[in-house]
Amino acid sequence: MPVETIDTLVVGAGQAGIAVSEHLGNSGVPHLILEKNRVAEAWRSGRWDALVTNGPVWHDRFPSLEFKGNDPDEFVTKDRVADYLEEYAQMVNAPIRTGIEVLKAERLPDQAGFRVETSEGVIEAKRIVAATGAFQHPVIPPIVPETAGVKQIHSFHYKNPSQLSDGAVMVVGAGSSGAQIADELNRAGRKVFLSVGPHDRPPRRYRGRDFVWWLGVLGLWDMAAPNPGTEHVTISVSGAYGGQTMDFRRLAGEGVTLLGLTEGFDNDTLTFRDDLQANVAAGDANYNEMLDAADAYVDRTGLTLPEEPEARQVFPDPDCLSNPIRSVDLAKEGITTIIWATGFRQDFDWMKIGGFDDKGAPIHQRGVSVEPDVYFLGLPWQSRRGSTFLWGVWHDAKHVADQIATQRAYLDYDGQAAVVSSAAE
C-alpha cells in the first residue's frame, strides 16, 4: 500500500491550525491538517459551561470574518467560538481530517522530510507545523496527596457548580479562570476560598473603551516576547456578566475568602505564603498604571473621551486582606473540592527530532524552529503579547506560512541563473 505524501502537515485543527491553513492556501502550499478530536475541540469540551470570551468579538476574531449575529461588543460563549472556527475553516477550505491522532514524527533517513505515524497509518511530509496550541495538558501541582479525602480537579475539567459535591470550595489560582470560577461559585451560594498569586489586573473598561482597545492604541499588544522562562504572566480579567473588572476586594466583600499563594499541605491543612497583601497591591499598581497610561494618551492625542474618576475608587479592605490567613483546615472549613486553576504544560514528545531545550520547550524564532522544516504555532508570546489570541495567532500564522513559501521558492530554483559565460569565450 503506497504511503501518502504531503508538502506540509499541520497537527491540530484549533485556531492556530485553521489560521495557518488560510495562509498556506493563499500561497499555494499543498497541506493537510490532522486533528485527533473535533475542530476546535478545546473550546467545546474544555473549560466550564458558562465560559465566555475575555475580549469583545469586534476585537477577538480573525480579520477576514466577523461574528455574524453577535453584537460587536459582546463576550460570546465558548460554543459560539467553536462554531465560528468551524465557519472559518469552511470559508478557507481548510483540508482537515478529524479523529486522527499523530503518534510520532521523525526524520526520514538520508533525505529531507518526515515520517509521521498516525492512528490511521503513515504519512510522509516535507514540513511539519505543530499547531497544538498553548493549553495541552492541565497541571495540578503535587501539593495535596490523592489520599487527602478531598476531590481535586483542574479548572479545565470544571463545568458548573452542580458538578461539585456539597460543601465549600478552594480555588487555587487567581488568573482569569480561577477568579471567574470563584465568582461563579460564590454567586451560586457556595463558600469559596481563593488563593491569589502574583497577577496583572487591568480595567475591563475605562473612559468608554474596553481594555483591549487601550492595549492596542498604547502598543502593548505588540510587546516583544520576554526572556525565556518569563513568558507567563497571570492576567485576571473577565467577560462574564457583560464584562467586569476582576476586583479581589469586591469578591471578598461579596463573600470570597482571599488567601496568599498556596505553599504546602500537612495534616489536612493547606498553608499559604504571607504574600496576599503584596500580590493584591501589585495588581492594584498594574491597574492604576493602565489608567495613567490611558489618561496620558488622551491628553497627548486630544481625544474626546469622558473622564472617569470613579474608576480609581477602591473597595474597602476585607478582613482577610487586612489580617491574612496563613493556613486552612479543610475539614474544619467544610472544603470538599479543590479546583486548581494552575495552568497547562505543552507536550511535544511525539516529535522525535531536535530543536527543544532541556525542559522540552521549542527553540524557535517567531515559530520557526532551529530544526529545519519544523514550525510552531499558538505558543505563548510566540512573537508578541497577543500570540495566543485569535487575531494574534492569525498574524503569527501568516509569518510561518510566508517562511514555508519562501523555502519552497528556494528549492524550486534550478541553479540556471547562476550559470555565467566565461569572459574568455
Tab-separated table of C-alpha atoms in Angstrom, residues 33 48 54 75-76 181 192 276-277 317-318 356:
chain	number	residue	atom	x	y	z
A	33	ILE	CA	-4.430	19.224	8.851
A	48	TRP	CA	-16.671	25.459	32.223
A	54	ASN	CA	-12.301	37.570	27.660
A	75	PHE	CA	-18.398	38.471	25.000
A	76	VAL	CA	-19.592	35.287	23.298
A	181	ILE	CA	-14.814	30.270	38.708
A	192	VAL	CA	-15.383	29.896	48.454
A	276	LEU	CA	-1.540	38.190	49.733
A	277	GLN	CA	-1.215	41.896	50.501
A	317	ASP	CA	-10.110	46.185	52.551
A	318	PRO	CA	-11.811	42.970	53.721
A	356	PHE	CA	13.968	21.574	22.038
